[in-house]
Amino acid sequence: ADSDDDDDDDDADNHSPPNDAPVVRRSDRVPTRLEAARAALQDSDSDSDDDAAALEAAAKSKAAEEATAHAKQAEEAAAAAAAAAEEAAAAEAAAAAAAATAAAEEAARQEAEEQARADAERRAEEEEAARRQQEQAAAELARAQQEERERLAAAEAAAAEQARAEAAEAERLRAEAAAQAEADAKAAAAAAEAEQAAAAAAAAAA
């Protein structure tokens, strides 16, 4: 800037005002437009440097704030993800426990059904065995009763036959006794007649 001022001074010296223009001292001279522009540019550069530094500081501060906010958001997101993962793990564990409980209940229900079915089949088999045993006992009783009836009938028939035989024998003996008595009577009568005839003959002979 100083060299520029010197150049301006040289230009001013090389271009001196006309003889009829009043002489103006350097200290009273009004800056030219180029000098004013350069001065304004220097002020602007200084202000720009200050503004740039302020903007850079603000940008760094904002970047730091944003980084802190991003870090906080990332931390919150990580915490939320961890909480979600814990909730998902808890939900998965609860679902697994519920599934295990349901599976255990289903297994217990199936086992109870199988046990009930096995008990029903066993009871049916026992009832069938008892029914067959009762039928067999009834059949044996009926057969025994039939055999007893047949034995009694045979005994009765034998007794009747024996009675008929005894009656026939008694009738034969009675008939023989009657015939013998009749023969004896006839013999006695003949003997009596013979005796009478002999007595009559004896009487006649006397």
Short mmCIF file of C-alpha atoms in Angstrom, two decimals:
data_model
loop_
_atom_site.label_atom_id
_atom_site.label_comp_id
_atom_site.label_asym_id
_atom_site.label_seq_id
_atom_site.Cartn_x
_atom_site.Cartn_y
_atom_site.Cartn_z
CA ALA A 1 0.00 0.00 0.00
CA ASP A 2 2.85 2.31 0.68
CA SER A 3 4.34 1.68 -2.77
CA ASP A 4 0.97 2.38 -4.27
CA ASP A 5 0.84 5.63 -2.40
CA ASP A 6 4.28 6.42 -3.68
CA ASP A 7 3.21 5.68 -7.21
CA ASP A 8 0.25 7.92 -6.69
CA ASP A 9 2.53 10.60 -5.42
CA ASP A 10 4.73 10.18 -8.47
CA ASP A 11 1.74 10.36 -10.71
CA ALA A 12 0.64 13.47 -8.93
CA ASP A 13 4.07 14.98 -9.33
CA ASN A 14 4.30 14.07 -12.99
CA HIS A 15 0.86 15.53 -13.58
CA SER A 16 1.13 18.90 -11.92
CA PRO A 17 -1.82 21.16 -12.13
CA PRO A 18 -1.78 23.99 -14.64
CA ASN A 19 -0.12 27.26 -13.79
CA ASP A 20 -3.39 28.99 -13.27
CA ALA A 21 -4.68 26.30 -10.74
CA PRO A 22 -4.21 27.02 -7.09
CA VAL A 23 -1.47 24.97 -5.38
CA VAL A 24 -2.85 22.43 -2.89
CA ARG A 25 -0.67 21.09 -0.12
CA ARG A 26 -0.30 17.32 0.30
CA SER A 27 -1.92 17.37 3.70
CA ASP A 28 -4.90 19.32 2.40
CA ARG A 29 -5.28 17.31 -0.74
CA VAL A 30 -8.52 15.29 -1.14
CA PRO A 31 -7.81 11.61 -1.87
CA THR A 32 -8.40 10.58 -5.37
CA ARG A 33 -11.02 8.03 -6.23
CA LEU A 34 -8.35 5.38 -6.72
CA GLU A 35 -6.89 6.12 -3.31
CA ALA A 36 -10.28 6.09 -1.71
CA ALA A 37 -11.06 2.82 -3.41
CA ARG A 38 -7.77 1.37 -2.29
CA ALA A 39 -8.34 2.56 1.25
CA ALA A 40 -11.83 1.17 1.19
CA LEU A 41 -10.46 -2.07 -0.21
CA GLN A 42 -7.88 -2.23 2.57
CA ASP A 43 -10.60 -1.58 5.14
CA SER A 44 -12.79 -4.11 3.40
CA ASP A 45 -9.95 -6.63 3.39
CA SER A 46 -9.39 -6.05 7.06
CA ASP A 47 -13.09 -6.31 7.75
CA SER A 48 -13.26 -9.34 5.49
CA ASP A 49 -10.43 -10.96 7.40
CA ASP A 50 -12.24 -10.25 10.66
CA ASP A 51 -15.51 -11.44 9.18
CA ALA A 52 -13.84 -14.54 7.78
CA ALA A 53 -12.26 -15.28 11.14
CA ALA A 54 -15.60 -14.72 12.86
CA LEU A 55 -17.38 -16.82 10.26
CA GLU A 56 -14.73 -19.53 10.57
CA ALA A 57 -15.04 -19.44 14.37
CA ALA A 58 -18.83 -19.51 14.09
CA ALA A 59 -18.61 -22.32 11.55
CA LYS A 60 -16.24 -24.24 13.83
CA SER A 61 -18.54 -23.61 16.78
CA LYS A 62 -21.57 -24.63 14.77
CA ALA A 63 -19.71 -27.65 13.44
CA ALA A 64 -18.74 -28.53 17.00
CA GLU A 65 -22.34 -28.08 18.12
CA GLU A 66 -23.55 -30.13 15.19
CA ALA A 67 -20.93 -32.79 15.92
CA THR A 68 -22.01 -32.81 19.56
CA ALA A 69 -25.65 -32.97 18.48
CA HIS A 70 -24.83 -35.73 16.01
CA ALA A 71 -22.88 -37.58 18.69
CA LYS A 72 -25.80 -37.15 21.09
CA GLN A 73 -28.23 -38.28 18.41
CA ALA A 74 -25.96 -41.22 17.62
CA GLU A 75 -25.77 -42.04 21.33
CA GLU A 76 -29.54 -41.73 21.64
CA ALA A 77 -29.99 -43.83 18.49
CA ALA A 78 -27.57 -46.42 19.88
CA ALA A 79 -29.45 -46.40 23.19
CA ALA A 80 -32.76 -46.67 21.34
CA ALA A 81 -31.33 -49.49 19.20
CA ALA A 82 -30.05 -51.24 22.32
CA ALA A 83 -33.44 -50.79 24.01
CA ALA A 84 -35.19 -52.03 20.87
CA ALA A 85 -32.80 -54.97 20.73
CA GLU A 86 -33.47 -55.69 24.40
CA GLU A 87 -37.21 -55.40 23.80
CA ALA A 88 -36.92 -57.62 20.72
CA ALA A 89 -34.83 -60.12 22.68
CA ALA A 90 -37.33 -59.99 25.54
CA ALA A 91 -40.22 -60.39 23.10
CA GLU A 92 -38.41 -63.23 21.35
CA ALA A 93 -37.68 -64.86 24.71
CA ALA A 94 -41.30 -64.38 25.75
CA ALA A 95 -42.47 -65.80 22.43
CA ALA A 96 -40.07 -68.72 22.81
CA ALA A 97 -41.27 -69.28 26.37
CA ALA A 98 -44.89 -69.06 25.22
CA ALA A 99 -44.14 -71.46 22.39
CA ALA A 100 -42.38 -73.82 24.79
CA THR A 101 -45.30 -73.57 27.21
CA ALA A 102 -47.77 -74.19 24.39
CA ALA A 103 -45.68 -77.13 23.19
CA ALA A 104 -45.51 -78.52 26.72
CA GLU A 105 -49.26 -78.04 27.16
CA GLU A 106 -49.88 -79.70 23.78
CA ALA A 107 -47.57 -82.57 24.70
CA ALA A 108 -49.30 -82.91 28.08
CA ARG A 109 -52.70 -82.81 26.36
CA GLN A 110 -51.66 -85.44 23.84
CA GLU A 111 -50.17 -87.57 26.60
CA ALA A 112 -53.38 -87.20 28.62
CA GLU A 113 -55.43 -88.13 25.55
CA GLU A 114 -53.21 -91.13 24.86
CA GLN A 115 -53.42 -92.15 28.52
CA ALA A 116 -57.20 -91.74 28.48
CA ARG A 117 -57.40 -93.73 25.24
CA ALA A 118 -55.14 -96.43 26.71
CA ASP A 119 -57.27 -96.50 29.89
CA ALA A 120 -60.44 -96.74 27.81
CA GLU A 121 -58.97 -99.56 25.72
CA ARG A 122 -57.79 -101.34 28.87
CA ARG A 123 -61.23 -100.96 30.47
CA ALA A 124 -62.86 -102.21 27.27
CA GLU A 125 -60.53 -105.20 27.22
CA GLU A 126 -61.22 -105.87 30.90
CA GLU A 127 -64.96 -105.55 30.33
CA GLU A 128 -64.73 -107.86 27.29
CA ALA A 129 -62.70 -110.37 29.31
CA ALA A 130 -65.22 -110.18 32.15
CA ARG A 131 -68.08 -110.58 29.68
CA ARG A 132 -66.42 -113.60 28.08
CA GLN A 133 -65.72 -115.02 31.53
CA GLN A 134 -69.35 -114.48 32.54
CA GLU A 135 -70.52 -116.05 29.30
CA GLN A 136 -68.18 -118.99 29.83
CA ALA A 137 -69.34 -119.37 33.43
CA ALA A 138 -72.97 -119.16 32.32
CA ALA A 139 -72.32 -121.71 29.59
CA GLU A 140 -70.59 -124.03 32.06
CA LEU A 141 -73.45 -123.59 34.52
CA ALA A 142 -76.02 -124.27 31.82
CA ARG A 143 -74.05 -127.32 30.70
CA ALA A 144 -73.77 -128.54 34.28
CA GLN A 145 -77.45 -127.95 34.86
CA GLN A 146 -78.28 -129.78 31.62
CA GLU A 147 -76.05 -132.65 32.63
CA GLU A 148 -77.70 -132.73 36.06
CA ARG A 149 -81.12 -132.69 34.48
CA GLU A 150 -80.09 -135.48 32.14
CA ARG A 151 -78.62 -137.42 35.03
CA LEU A 152 -81.77 -136.96 37.07
CA ALA A 153 -83.92 -137.92 34.10
CA ALA A 154 -81.79 -140.99 33.54
CA ALA A 155 -82.00 -141.82 37.23
CA GLU A 156 -85.75 -141.34 37.17
CA ALA A 157 -86.01 -143.46 34.03
CA ALA A 158 -83.85 -146.14 35.64
CA ALA A 159 -85.95 -146.00 38.79
CA ALA A 160 -89.14 -146.28 36.75
CA GLU A 161 -87.68 -149.18 34.82
CA GLN A 162 -86.66 -150.78 38.08
CA ALA A 163 -90.13 -150.21 39.45
CA ARG A 164 -91.68 -151.69 36.33
CA ALA A 165 -89.33 -154.67 36.57
CA GLU A 166 -90.10 -155.13 40.22
CA ALA A 167 -93.83 -154.81 39.53
CA ALA A 168 -93.56 -157.34 36.74
CA GLU A 169 -91.62 -159.67 38.97
CA ALA A 170 -94.17 -159.21 41.72
CA GLU A 171 -96.95 -159.89 39.22
CA ARG A 172 -95.15 -163.01 38.04
CA LEU A 173 -94.64 -164.23 41.56
CA ARG A 174 -98.29 -163.45 42.36
CA ALA A 175 -99.40 -165.33 39.26
CA GLU A 176 -97.18 -168.23 40.14
CA ALA A 177 -98.49 -168.19 43.71
CA ALA A 178 -102.06 -168.11 42.46
CA ALA A 179 -101.41 -170.93 40.04
CA GLN A 180 -99.76 -172.92 42.77
CA ALA A 181 -102.63 -172.25 45.13
CA GLU A 182 -105.09 -173.26 42.44
CA ALA A 183 -103.11 -176.42 41.79
CA ASP A 184 -102.88 -177.12 45.46
CA ALA A 185 -106.65 -176.56 45.79
CA LYS A 186 -107.31 -178.85 42.87
CA ALA A 187 -105.02 -181.47 44.35
CA ALA A 188 -106.67 -181.13 47.73
CA ALA A 189 -110.08 -181.44 46.11
CA ALA A 190 -108.98 -184.51 44.17
CA ALA A 191 -107.49 -185.99 47.27
CA ALA A 192 -110.70 -185.30 49.14
CA GLU A 193 -112.74 -186.87 46.36
CA ALA A 194 -110.43 -189.83 46.33
CA GLU A 195 -110.70 -190.15 50.03
CA GLN A 196 -114.49 -189.95 49.82
CA ALA A 197 -114.51 -192.48 47.07
CA ALA A 198 -112.31 -194.78 49.10
CA ALA A 199 -114.54 -194.33 52.12
CA ALA A 200 -117.59 -195.06 50.02
CA ALA A 201 -115.96 -198.12 48.58
CA ALA A 202 -114.99 -199.29 52.03
CA ALA A 203 -118.48 -198.75 53.24
CA ALA A 204 -119.87 -200.65 50.31
CA ALA A 205 -117.52 -203.48 50.89
CA ALA A 206 -118.49 -203.79 54.49
#
